[in-house]
Amino acid sequence: NFTWPQIDQVLLDMKAADVQLAVFMSDAEKEYIIQRMFDLQISFGAVTFYQANIQQLIDNLGSLADFILAYSQWTPTLDSVCSVFGSNAEYIAGFAAHIGHLPSEFETYGAVYGLLLQHAMQYHGSFYIDKMVDGLESLDVDSIWGPLKFSIDHFNIGRDPLLLQIQNSSISIVQPTSLANDVAVIPAPSWP
């Protein structure tokens, strides 16, 4: 965590070092960092943030957020079929009808975690944690995230995470190519 003046110095040092890929682990300061990059006219070939709420970046920064990259498990444009919710589009419509707004990425995590617990408990018919973990290791199900299948180390190996990029103030899936609805713009253009 940096203080606000330190962020400027970090950005200037990165520019001096000709950094091409900027990966920021800061969630709280992401909008400030993007604004300062614009104010200082500092461009990198690619910029990504750990745990970025990409829609929030668009809502708060508009076109300043264009070309930012972020990894995610889900986005509203993902074309997926789910054993519980139907399609991703049906999940979104049902959520909006019952809750009154479109689901955020983080609200979608709750839906998927509930789905995982349901399947794990059904598989072994038990609420005991060891049995539920066994159930997750045996899981192979379609979800609004796409295929869910876990390795013995508890990693989702059903599919690769999504690499998203903001393009024209919209979220584009740029990787994996099998799910992509756009091509990544790398290097990102310099600030206007």
Backbone as a chain_set.jsonl record, in Angstrom:
{"seq": "NFTWPQIDQVLLDMKAADVQLAVFMSDAEKEYIIQRMFDLQISFGAVTFYQANIQQLIDNLGSLADFILAYSQWTPTLDSVCSVFGSNAEYIAGFAAHIGHLPSEFETYGAVYGLLLQHAMQYHGSFYIDKMVDGLESLDVDSIWGPLKFSIDHFNIGRDPLLLQIQNSSISIVQPTSLANDVAVIPAPSWP", "coords": {"N": [[0.838, -1.19, 0.0], [0.587, 2.119, -0.924], [1.159, 5.607, -0.297], [-0.688, 8.382, -1.61], [1.08, 10.361, -2.929], [3.313, 8.7, -3.307], [2.461, 6.9, -5.21], [2.497, 8.342, -7.62], [5.295, 8.608, -7.901], [6.051, 5.927, -8.138], [4.773, 5.285, -10.561], [6.135, 7.056, -12.297], [8.747, 6.044, -12.03], [8.342, 3.508, -13.14], [7.77, 4.241, -15.75], [10.22, 5.379, -16.493], [11.769, 3.105, -16.456], [10.852, 1.841, -18.66], [8.677, 0.039, -18.551], [6.542, -2.462, -19.792], [4.443, -4.177, -19.205], [2.21, -3.652, -16.784], [1.316, -4.668, -13.697], [-0.902, -4.365, -11.196], [-1.431, -4.816, -7.79], [-3.132, -3.603, -6.126], [-6.332, -2.971, -4.99], [-7.895, -0.96, -3.876], [-6.829, 1.485, -4.743], [-7.085, 1.519, -7.51], [-8.648, 3.079, -9.359], [-7.654, 5.618, -8.874], [-4.986, 5.232, -9.625], [-5.244, 4.745, -12.397], [-6.329, 7.221, -13.19], [-4.177, 8.9, -12.48], [-2.208, 7.882, -14.193], [-3.236, 8.793, -16.614], [-3.26, 11.605, -16.124], [-0.509, 12.068, -15.831], [0.294, 11.283, -18.282], [1.283, 8.676, -18.81], [1.887, 5.686, -20.342], [1.496, 2.174, -20.696], [2.314, -0.972, -22.222], [0.465, -2.947, -21.559], [-1.98, -3.103, -18.997], [-2.994, -4.375, -15.939], [-5.105, -5.233, -13.185], [-5.205, -6.786, -10.03], [-7.972, -8.532, -8.885], [-9.894, -6.732, -9.961], [-12.904, -4.967, -10.203], [-14.285, -4.862, -13.006], [-16.501, -3.743, -14.311], [-17.15, -1.711, -12.565], [-14.939, -0.059, -12.925], [-15.461, 0.878, -15.519], [-17.929, 2.178, -15.062], [-17.14, 4.222, -13.293], [-14.949, 5.505, -14.488], [-15.271, 5.694, -17.213], [-14.208, 6.127, -20.553], [-11.529, 6.341, -19.835], [-10.856, 3.982, -18.687], [-10.52, 2.239, -20.757], [-8.882, -0.461, -22.38], [-7.786, -1.623, -20.129], [-6.877, -4.619, -18.527], [-8.197, -7.597, -17.013], [-8.437, -10.494, -14.976], [-10.977, -12.956, -14.615], [-13.672, -15.056, -13.453], [-16.133, -14.843, -14.517], [-18.387, -13.012, -16.603], [-21.022, -10.838, -17.705], [-21.395, -11.278, -20.455], [-20.582, -13.82, -21.0], [-21.038, -16.822, -22.667], [-22.654, -19.311, -21.464], [-23.918, -22.416, -20.144], [-25.955, -23.617, -17.563], [-26.52, -26.089, -15.082], [-28.382, -25.565, -13.115], [-29.343, -22.851, -13.22], [-29.994, -22.513, -15.87], [-29.237, -20.827, -18.806], [-26.536, -18.397, -18.884], [-27.645, -15.934, -19.556], [-30.292, -16.362, -18.728], [-29.905, -16.646, -15.984], [-29.023, -14.035, -15.34], [-31.304, -12.512, -16.048], [-33.234, -13.621, -14.307], [-32.083, -13.039, -11.814], [-32.098, -10.207, -11.901], [-34.87, -9.784, -12.026], [-35.725, -10.718, -9.525], [-34.085, -9.485, -7.6], [-33.692, -6.868, -8.383], [-31.675, -5.526, -9.66], [-28.902, -5.817, -11.985], [-26.722, -8.652, -11.717], [-23.645, -8.414, -9.931], [-20.184, -9.248, -10.473], [-19.238, -10.308, -8.08], [-21.57, -10.983, -6.696], [-22.366, -13.036, -8.301], [-20.422, -14.917, -7.727], [-21.368, -15.844, -5.253], [-23.695, -17.214, -6.048], [-22.579, -19.286, -7.581], [-20.939, -20.536, -5.666], [-22.927, -21.473, -3.954], [-24.137, -23.305, -5.682], [-21.992, -25.101, -5.95], [-21.777, -26.09, -3.298], [-24.303, -27.282, -3.045], [-24.154, -29.363, -4.98], [-21.942, -30.79, -3.977], [-22.915, -31.657, -1.491], [-25.112, -33.18, -2.328], [-23.828, -35.185, -3.746], [-22.495, -36.761, -1.838], [-24.361, -36.894, 0.14], [-24.114, -35.656, 2.621], [-23.32, -33.363, 5.282], [-20.883, -33.13, 6.369], [-17.653, -31.786, 6.404], [-15.372, -33.11, 5.292], [-16.565, -34.998, 3.632], [-17.907, -33.293, 1.918], [-15.767, -32.023, 0.648], [-14.709, -34.221, -0.699], [-16.852, -34.561, -2.409], [-16.647, -32.224, -3.953], [-14.244, -32.729, -5.244], [-15.056, -34.705, -6.917], [-16.731, -33.467, -8.586], [-18.162, -32.472, -11.652], [-19.519, -30.335, -13.502], [-21.745, -28.162, -15.305], [-21.857, -24.637, -15.144], [-22.806, -21.19, -14.482], [-20.375, -20.034, -14.699], [-19.2, -21.557, -16.562], [-17.736, -24.782, -17.379], [-17.199, -26.633, -14.395], [-14.767, -28.23, -12.639], [-12.752, -29.885, -10.372], [-9.355, -30.124, -9.371], [-7.283, -32.449, -7.533], [-5.936, -30.805, -5.875], [-7.704, -28.827, -5.416], [-8.163, -26.847, -7.338], [-9.929, -25.112, -9.892], [-10.261, -26.789, -12.757], [-11.871, -26.921, -14.883], [-12.089, -25.043, -16.907], [-10.02, -22.462, -18.353], [-9.394, -19.345, -16.62], [-11.14, -16.3, -17.423], [-9.783, -13.785, -19.505], [-10.298, -10.505, -19.478], [-10.902, -7.466, -21.265], [-11.311, -4.007, -21.278], [-12.925, -2.382, -23.795], [-13.804, 0.293, -25.759], [-15.433, 1.218, -23.675], [-16.78, -1.088, -22.901], [-17.071, -4.504, -21.786], [-14.934, -6.952, -22.931], [-14.32, -10.344, -23.764], [-11.222, -11.693, -24.095], [-9.552, -13.86, -23.893], [-9.916, -17.254, -22.803], [-9.303, -18.268, -26.196], [-11.345, -19.886, -27.159], [-13.63, -18.921, -25.973], [-13.595, -16.277, -26.485], [-14.829, -13.061, -27.41], [-13.754, -10.986, -28.647], [-10.677, -9.449, -29.771], [-7.642, -9.024, -28.053], [-6.299, -5.809, -27.438], [-3.184, -5.106, -27.632], [-0.01, -3.809, -27.883], [-1.553, -1.415, -25.661], [-3.044, 1.589, -26.866], [-1.432, 4.82, -26.742], [-2.182, 7.501, -24.423], [-4.658, 9.92, -25.377]], "CA": [[0.0, 0.0, 0.0], [1.348, 3.345, -1.067], [0.431, 6.857, -0.107], [-1.003, 8.962, -2.915], [2.269, 10.888, -3.631], [4.214, 7.602, -3.677], [1.957, 6.279, -6.436], [3.06, 9.116, -8.73], [6.71, 8.28, -8.053], [6.118, 4.561, -8.661], [4.419, 5.355, -11.98], [7.242, 7.717, -13.012], [9.857, 5.086, -12.056], [7.988, 2.467, -14.108], [7.927, 4.845, -17.087], [11.659, 5.516, -16.739], [12.298, 1.755, -16.689], [10.205, 1.361, -19.884], [7.829, -1.111, -18.231], [5.52, -2.698, -20.82], [3.31, -4.839, -18.574], [2.029, -3.152, -15.425], [0.368, -5.469, -12.923], [-1.104, -3.717, -9.903], [-2.107, -5.672, -6.824], [-3.953, -2.739, -5.291], [-7.72, -2.846, -5.389], [-8.458, 0.302, -3.394], [-6.329, 2.66, -5.454], [-7.035, 1.282, -8.953], [-9.177, 4.203, -10.118], [-6.698, 6.715, -8.711], [-3.807, 4.904, -10.439], [-5.584, 4.99, -13.806], [-6.441, 8.675, -13.371], [-2.825, 9.479, -12.43], [-1.532, 7.516, -15.436], [-3.727, 9.738, -17.62], [-2.773, 12.956, -15.794], [0.938, 12.109, -16.069], [0.506, 10.798, -19.656], [2.119, 7.48, -18.747], [1.237, 4.541, -20.994], [2.189, 0.893, -20.682], [1.791, -1.853, -23.261], [-0.721, -3.595, -20.996], [-2.195, -2.803, -17.58], [-3.986, -5.214, -15.295], [-5.262, -5.095, -11.742], [-5.656, -7.968, -9.309], [-9.317, -8.417, -8.344], [-10.552, -5.51, -10.405], [-14.296, -5.001, -10.617], [-14.092, -4.204, -14.296], [-17.671, -2.911, -14.597], [-17.014, -0.518, -11.722], [-13.978, 0.823, -13.592], [-16.175, 1.522, -16.632], [-18.925, 3.088, -14.493], [-16.516, 5.371, -12.62], [-13.903, 6.177, -15.272], [-15.633, 5.796, -18.627], [-13.202, 5.729, -21.544], [-10.189, 6.255, -19.239], [-10.618, 2.576, -18.334], [-10.313, 1.424, -21.955], [-7.683, -1.278, -22.573], [-7.392, -2.282, -18.885], [-7.094, -6.067, -18.534], [-8.477, -8.209, -15.709], [-8.861, -11.892, -14.984], [-12.252, -13.178, -13.947], [-14.34, -16.318, -13.743], [-17.458, -14.593, -15.083], [-18.809, -11.702, -17.087], [-22.385, -10.994, -18.234], [-21.413, -11.68, -21.865], [-20.129, -15.206, -21.128], [-22.042, -17.735, -23.223], [-22.524, -20.554, -20.71], [-25.138, -23.131, -19.785], [-25.841, -24.048, -16.176], [-27.452, -27.159, -14.723], [-29.374, -25.047, -12.181], [-29.912, -21.569, -13.626], [-30.213, -22.454, -17.313], [-28.12, -20.121, -19.441], [-26.056, -17.204, -18.206], [-28.648, -14.892, -19.799], [-31.449, -16.646, -17.865], [-29.479, -16.307, -14.621], [-29.012, -12.576, -15.214], [-32.695, -12.04, -16.082], [-33.877, -14.046, -13.065], [-31.499, -12.259, -10.724], [-32.612, -8.844, -12.001], [-36.301, -9.788, -11.715], [-35.943, -10.961, -8.098], [-33.266, -8.623, -6.74], [-33.915, -5.483, -8.793], [-30.532, -4.981, -10.41], [-28.092, -6.853, -12.63], [-25.756, -9.202, -10.76], [-22.23, -8.075, -10.045], [-19.318, -10.429, -10.508], [-19.119, -10.858, -6.744], [-22.842, -11.639, -6.394], [-22.358, -14.277, -9.073], [-19.62, -15.874, -6.965], [-22.255, -16.444, -4.259], [-24.569, -18.18, -6.732], [-21.775, -20.45, -7.971], [-20.539, -21.239, -4.448], [-24.109, -22.213, -3.531], [-24.244, -24.448, -6.6], [-20.942, -26.052, -5.584], [-22.15, -26.747, -2.05], [-25.443, -28.154, -3.328], [-23.68, -30.568, -5.673], [-21.063, -31.55, -3.089], [-23.755, -32.326, -0.488], [-25.909, -34.203, -3.004], [-22.962, -36.284, -4.179], [-22.199, -37.639, -0.715], [-25.476, -36.919, 1.087], [-23.579, -35.341, 3.943], [-22.892, -31.997, 5.558], [-19.543, -33.175, 6.943], [-16.719, -31.075, 5.521], [-14.531, -34.052, 4.539], [-17.405, -35.584, 2.581], [-18.179, -32.24, 0.93], [-14.541, -31.857, -0.139], [-14.705, -35.355, -1.628], [-17.864, -34.259, -3.421], [-16.105, -31.217, -4.871], [-13.214, -33.375, -6.062], [-15.748, -35.55, -7.888], [-17.658, -32.605, -9.325], [-17.957, -32.149, -13.066], [-20.843, -29.761, -13.745], [-21.79, -26.887, -16.017], [-22.335, -23.544, -14.298], [-22.774, -19.891, -15.164], [-18.954, -19.77, -14.949], [-18.738, -22.537, -17.521], [-17.502, -26.076, -16.737], [-16.515, -26.671, -13.104], [-14.171, -29.525, -12.31], [-11.668, -29.526, -9.474], [-8.213, -31.028, -9.232], [-7.093, -32.942, -6.171], [-5.425, -29.653, -5.124], [-8.858, -27.929, -5.278], [-8.175, -25.795, -8.354], [-10.902, -25.328, -10.958], [-9.597, -27.152, -14.011], [-12.922, -27.054, -15.884], [-11.678, -24.168, -18.004], [-9.131, -21.383, -17.952], [-10.086, -18.103, -16.276], [-11.333, -15.355, -18.521], [-9.033, -12.54, -19.537], [-11.204, -9.479, -19.98], [-10.313, -6.168, -21.578], [-12.282, -2.958, -21.545], [-12.765, -1.807, -25.135], [-14.919, 1.205, -26.032], [-16.247, 1.246, -22.449], [-17.517, -2.339, -22.78], [-16.245, -5.637, -21.386], [-14.688, -7.952, -23.969], [-13.556, -11.54, -23.4], [-10.15, -11.805, -25.088], [-8.953, -15.185, -23.703], [-9.33, -18.134, -23.803], [-9.811, -18.025, -27.542], [-12.59, -20.634, -27.377], [-14.739, -18.131, -25.418], [-13.362, -14.855, -26.792], [-15.742, -12.338, -28.295], [-12.976, -9.891, -29.213], [-9.225, -9.645, -29.786], [-6.977, -8.093, -27.155], [-5.531, -4.7, -28.015], [-1.898, -5.04, -26.948], [0.004, -2.849, -26.781], [-2.629, -0.435, -25.597], [-2.654, 2.888, -27.454], [-1.052, 5.889, -25.81], [-3.27, 8.411, -24.065], [-4.866, 10.975, -26.402]], "C": [[0.872, 1.238, 0.0], [0.495, 4.525, -0.641], [0.237, 7.464, -1.489], [0.237, 9.56, -3.603], [3.242, 9.788, -4.066], [3.755, 6.935, -4.968], [2.493, 7.016, -7.656], [4.513, 8.723, -8.972], [6.878, 6.867, -8.609], [5.814, 4.566, -10.159], [5.545, 5.989, -12.801], [8.461, 6.791, -13.106], [9.589, 3.971, -13.068], [8.152, 2.996, -15.531], [9.406, 4.941, -17.443], [12.296, 4.16, -17.049], [11.698, 1.116, -17.937], [9.416, 0.07, -19.651], [6.756, -1.238, -19.307], [4.276, -3.377, -20.264], [3.247, -4.388, -17.126], [0.936, -3.968, -14.748], [0.282, -4.846, -11.54], [-1.905, -4.633, -9.0], [-3.067, -4.874, -5.941], [-5.368, -2.658, -5.822], [-8.246, -1.457, -5.05], [-8.052, 1.5, -4.251], [-6.424, 2.554, -6.97], [-7.543, 2.468, -9.766], [-8.235, 5.407, -10.037], [-5.467, 6.47, -9.591], [-4.09, 5.179, -11.913], [-5.679, 6.486, -14.079], [-5.06, 9.328, -13.378], [-2.021, 9.104, -13.675], [-1.947, 8.474, -16.548], [-3.16, 11.135, -17.366], [-1.294, 13.117, -16.104], [1.31, 11.679, -17.488], [1.5, 9.64, -19.703], [1.325, 6.322, -19.34], [2.133, 3.318, -20.874], [1.595, 0.036, -21.787], [0.518, -2.556, -22.832], [-0.766, -3.295, -19.505], [-3.274, -3.741, -17.058], [-3.963, -4.985, -13.792], [-5.738, -6.415, -11.172], [-7.016, -7.657, -8.702], [-9.999, -7.112, -8.732], [-12.005, -5.795, -10.714], [-14.351, -4.179, -11.895], [-15.289, -3.32, -14.671], [-17.625, -1.624, -13.78], [-16.013, 0.461, -12.334], [-14.648, 1.585, -14.731], [-17.15, 2.567, -16.089], [-18.286, 4.356, -13.933], [-15.539, 6.151, -13.48], [-14.247, 6.344, -16.749], [-14.493, 5.346, -19.519], [-11.771, 5.718, -20.995], [-9.837, 4.814, -18.884], [-10.36, 1.692, -19.549], [-8.918, 0.795, -21.962], [-7.122, -1.861, -21.266], [-7.759, -3.756, -19.009], [-7.404, -6.547, -17.118], [-8.85, -9.657, -15.912], [-10.146, -12.027, -14.197], [-12.732, -14.594, -14.238], [-15.611, -16.079, -14.553], [-17.563, -13.161, -15.604], [-20.195, -11.884, -17.69], [-22.441, -11.492, -19.677], [-20.957, -13.122, -22.084], [-21.283, -16.08, -21.617], [-21.871, -19.08, -22.532], [-23.896, -21.126, -20.402], [-24.923, -23.712, -18.397], [-26.905, -25.086, -15.858], [-28.562, -26.683, -13.785], [-30.088, -23.815, -12.728], [-30.308, -21.503, -15.1], [-29.008, -21.789, -17.951], [-27.68, -18.942, -18.571], [-27.077, -16.071, -18.365], [-29.881, -15.1, -18.918], [-31.127, -16.34, -16.404], [-29.557, -14.804, -14.406], [-30.441, -12.035, -15.162], [-33.43, -12.404, -14.789], [-33.381, -13.268, -11.862], [-32.09, -10.854, -10.729], [-34.089, -8.776, -11.622], [-36.545, -9.927, -10.209], [-35.223, -9.967, -7.186], [-33.404, -7.151, -7.118], [-32.747, -4.812, -9.472], [-29.779, -6.134, -11.045], [-27.062, -7.384, -11.636], [-24.345, -8.679, -11.02], [-21.435, -9.37, -10.129], [-19.295, -11.101, -9.147], [-20.425, -11.511, -6.277], [-22.936, -12.977, -7.13], [-21.501, -15.337, -8.379], [-20.499, -16.592, -5.94], [-23.159, -17.501, -4.875], [-23.794, -19.444, -7.082], [-21.329, -21.227, -6.734], [-21.712, -22.035, -3.884], [-24.322, -23.46, -4.375], [-23.218, -25.531, -6.244], [-21.306, -26.815, -4.31], [-23.314, -27.717, -2.254], [-24.979, -29.462, -3.966], [-22.794, -31.42, -4.775], [-21.884, -32.304, -2.043], [-24.596, -33.429, -1.13], [-25.06, -35.426, -3.361], [-22.737, -37.28, -3.051], [-23.317, -37.694, 0.32], [-25.068, -36.564, 2.499], [-23.226, -33.865, 4.049], [-21.489, -31.961, 6.165], [-18.537, -32.633, 5.93], [-15.865, -32.036, 4.699], [-15.302, -34.672, 3.385], [-17.709, -34.548, 1.504], [-16.95, -31.988, 0.062], [-14.412, -33.003, -1.14], [-15.692, -35.117, -2.762], [-17.376, -33.234, -4.422], [-15.057, -31.837, -5.787], [-13.831, -34.265, -7.135], [-16.643, -34.748, -8.828], [-17.223, -32.409, -10.775], [-19.317, -31.647, -13.554], [-20.714, -28.467, -14.552], [-22.408, -25.836, -15.106], [-22.341, -22.259, -15.105], [-21.336, -19.424, -15.383], [-18.426, -20.608, -16.102], [-18.48, -23.841, -16.781], [-16.731, -25.93, -15.419], [-16.052, -28.089, -12.844], [-12.929, -29.192, -11.492], [-10.591, -30.603, -9.441], [-8.14, -31.496, -7.78], [-6.549, -31.836, -5.263], [-6.475, -28.553, -4.977], [-8.81, -26.723, -6.212], [-9.215, -26.127, -9.403], [-10.138, -25.585, -12.253], [-10.618, -27.351, -15.133], [-12.659, -26.206, -17.112], [-10.738, -23.106, -17.45], [-9.951, -20.172, -17.52], [-10.219, -17.205, -17.5], [-10.345, -14.21, -18.39], [-9.95, -11.537, -20.221], [-10.413, -8.22, -20.302], [-11.454, -5.191, -21.827], [-11.947, -2.359, -22.903], [-14.005, -0.976, -25.429], [-15.938, 1.192, -24.894], [-17.167, 0.039, -22.313], [-16.543, -3.451, -22.413], [-16.157, -6.632, -22.54], [-13.948, -9.131, -23.361], [-12.504, -11.712, -24.488], [-9.379, -13.127, -24.975], [-9.841, -15.96, -22.752], [-10.008, -17.944, -25.156], [-11.12, -18.75, -27.813], [-13.815, -19.877, -26.868], [-14.667, -16.661, -25.812], [-14.444, -14.294, -27.711], [-15.067, -11.108, -28.893], [-11.496, -10.247, -29.139], [-8.604, -8.607, -28.862], [-6.227, -7.018, -27.935], [-4.29, -4.528, -27.148], [-0.823, -4.821, -27.987], [-1.159, -1.88, -26.844], [-2.158, 0.875, -26.228], [-2.243, 3.881, -26.361], [-2.253, 6.773, -25.509], [-3.434, 9.474, -25.142], [-4.313, 12.314, -25.959]], "O": [[1.779, 1.382, 0.821], [-0.733, 4.449, -0.627], [0.931, 7.092, -2.435], [0.437, 9.286, -4.786], [3.921, 9.93, -5.083], [4.584, 6.453, -5.74], [2.902, 6.381, -8.629], [4.922, 8.527, -10.117], [7.743, 6.63, -9.451], [6.518, 3.923, -10.938], [5.868, 5.505, -13.886], [9.132, 6.753, -14.137], [10.501, 3.539, -13.773], [8.619, 2.277, -16.414], [9.8, 4.623, -18.565], [13.253, 4.083, -17.819], [12.004, -0.036, -18.244], [9.479, -0.866, -20.449], [6.135, -0.247, -19.691], [3.177, -3.182, -20.784], [4.132, -4.707, -16.332], [-0.219, -3.958, -15.172], [1.267, -4.803, -10.803], [-2.941, -5.164, -9.402], [-3.744, -5.451, -5.089], [-5.578, -2.311, -6.985], [-8.961, -0.848, -5.846], [-8.844, 2.42, -4.457], [-5.894, 3.418, -7.667], [-6.928, 2.828, -10.77], [-8.048, 6.124, -11.02], [-4.965, 7.395, -10.228], [-3.266, 5.78, -12.602], [-5.166, 6.966, -15.089], [-4.799, 10.214, -14.192], [-1.235, 9.914, -14.166], [-1.11, 8.916, -17.335], [-2.641, 11.774, -18.282], [-0.864, 14.167, -16.582], [2.483, 11.703, -17.863], [2.425, 9.623, -20.515], [0.222, 6.019, -18.887], [3.358, 3.412, -20.942], [0.481, 0.298, -22.239], [-0.4, -2.743, -23.631], [0.265, -3.24, -18.836], [-4.337, -3.88, -17.663], [-2.948, -4.6, -13.213], [-6.581, -7.087, -11.767], [-7.185, -6.616, -8.067], [-10.619, -6.464, -7.889], [-12.314, -6.76, -11.413], [-14.452, -2.952, -11.858], [-15.111, -2.266, -15.282], [-18.023, -0.564, -14.264], [-16.214, 1.674, -12.271], [-14.434, 2.787, -14.894], [-17.201, 3.695, -16.581], [-18.836, 5.446, -14.086], [-15.317, 7.337, -13.237], [-13.559, 7.078, -17.459], [-13.879, 4.307, -19.276], [-10.884, 5.143, -21.625], [-8.661, 4.463, -18.791], [-10.018, 0.52, -19.395], [-7.924, 1.427, -21.604], [-6.087, -2.527, -21.291], [-8.82, -4.099, -19.531], [-6.926, -5.968, -16.142], [-9.498, -10.011, -16.896], [-10.377, -11.3, -13.23], [-12.249, -15.245, -15.163], [-16.116, -16.995, -15.201], [-16.914, -12.242, -15.105], [-20.52, -12.98, -18.147], [-23.447, -12.074, -20.081], [-20.943, -13.601, -23.217], [-22.371, -16.07, -21.04], [-21.05, -19.897, -22.95], [-24.901, -20.414, -20.402], [-23.851, -24.232, -18.089], [-28.047, -24.98, -16.305], [-29.592, -27.349, -13.677], [-31.317, -23.75, -12.697], [-30.905, -20.515, -15.527], [-27.871, -22.158, -17.66], [-28.381, -18.549, -17.638], [-27.34, -15.335, -17.415], [-30.453, -14.133, -18.415], [-31.976, -15.833, -15.671], [-30.099, -14.348, -13.399], [-30.753, -11.192, -14.321], [-34.165, -11.583, -14.241], [-34.164, -12.883, -10.993], [-32.532, -10.36, -9.691], [-34.52, -7.823, -10.972], [-37.473, -9.318, -9.677], [-35.722, -9.649, -6.107], [-33.251, -6.278, -6.264], [-32.829, -3.635, -9.825], [-29.99, -7.294, -10.689], [-26.579, -6.628, -10.794], [-23.917, -8.525, -12.163], [-21.965, -10.453, -9.881], [-19.328, -12.328, -9.061], [-20.387, -12.494, -5.537], [-23.523, -13.932, -6.622], [-21.819, -16.525, -8.437], [-20.392, -17.807, -5.774], [-23.365, -18.563, -4.289], [-24.298, -20.552, -6.9], [-21.34, -22.458, -6.75], [-21.524, -23.147, -3.391], [-24.645, -24.53, -3.859], [-23.533, -26.721, -6.237], [-21.161, -28.036, -4.248], [-23.319, -28.823, -1.713], [-25.374, -30.543, -3.532], [-22.884, -32.647, -4.807], [-21.587, -33.459, -1.738], [-24.772, -34.495, -0.54], [-25.529, -36.561, -3.283], [-22.78, -38.492, -3.265], [-23.231, -38.46, 1.28], [-25.609, -37.104, 3.465], [-22.885, -33.21, 3.065], [-20.963, -30.884, 6.445], [-18.574, -32.983, 4.75], [-15.655, -31.794, 3.51], [-14.763, -34.851, 2.293], [-17.763, -34.876, 0.318], [-17.084, -31.763, -1.141], [-14.047, -32.783, -2.295], [-15.415, -35.427, -3.92], [-17.656, -33.352, -5.615], [-14.989, -31.507, -6.971], [-13.194, -34.545, -8.15], [-17.238, -35.299, -9.754], [-16.043, -32.204, -11.06], [-20.164, -32.438, -13.97], [-19.698, -27.775, -14.483], [-23.366, -26.113, -14.385], [-21.933, -22.239, -16.266], [-21.102, -18.51, -16.174], [-17.309, -20.382, -16.568], [-18.956, -24.003, -15.658], [-15.742, -25.2, -15.342], [-16.848, -29.028, -12.832], [-12.145, -28.321, -11.87], [-10.866, -31.802, -9.478], [-8.856, -30.992, -6.916], [-6.679, -31.908, -4.041], [-6.175, -27.47, -4.474], [-9.373, -25.676, -5.889], [-9.375, -27.291, -9.771], [-9.456, -24.702, -12.773], [-10.289, -27.877, -16.196], [-12.974, -26.609, -18.232], [-10.671, -22.882, -16.242], [-11.072, -19.982, -17.991], [-9.489, -17.35, -18.481], [-10.097, -13.721, -17.288], [-10.324, -11.699, -21.383], [-9.383, -7.944, -19.686], [-12.433, -5.514, -22.5], [-10.832, -1.891, -23.132], [-15.127, -1.478, -25.357], [-17.147, 1.16, -25.125], [-18.219, 0.13, -21.68], [-15.347, -3.36, -22.689], [-17.174, -7.094, -23.057], [-13.051, -8.948, -22.537], [-12.839, -11.859, -25.663], [-8.625, -13.473, -25.884], [-10.495, -15.325, -21.924], [-11.157, -17.507, -25.23], [-11.928, -18.281, -28.615], [-14.933, -20.167, -27.294], [-15.575, -15.888, -25.507], [-14.904, -14.951, -28.644], [-15.708, -10.292, -29.555], [-11.117, -11.236, -28.512], [-8.996, -7.44, -28.885], [-5.603, -7.295, -28.959], [-4.328, -3.902, -26.088], [-0.737, -5.615, -28.925], [-1.68, -1.564, -27.914], [-0.982, 1.221, -26.124], [-2.667, 3.774, -25.21], [-3.226, 6.786, -26.262], [-2.451, 9.886, -25.758], [-4.405, 13.295, -26.697]]}, "num_chains": 1, "name": "protein.A"}
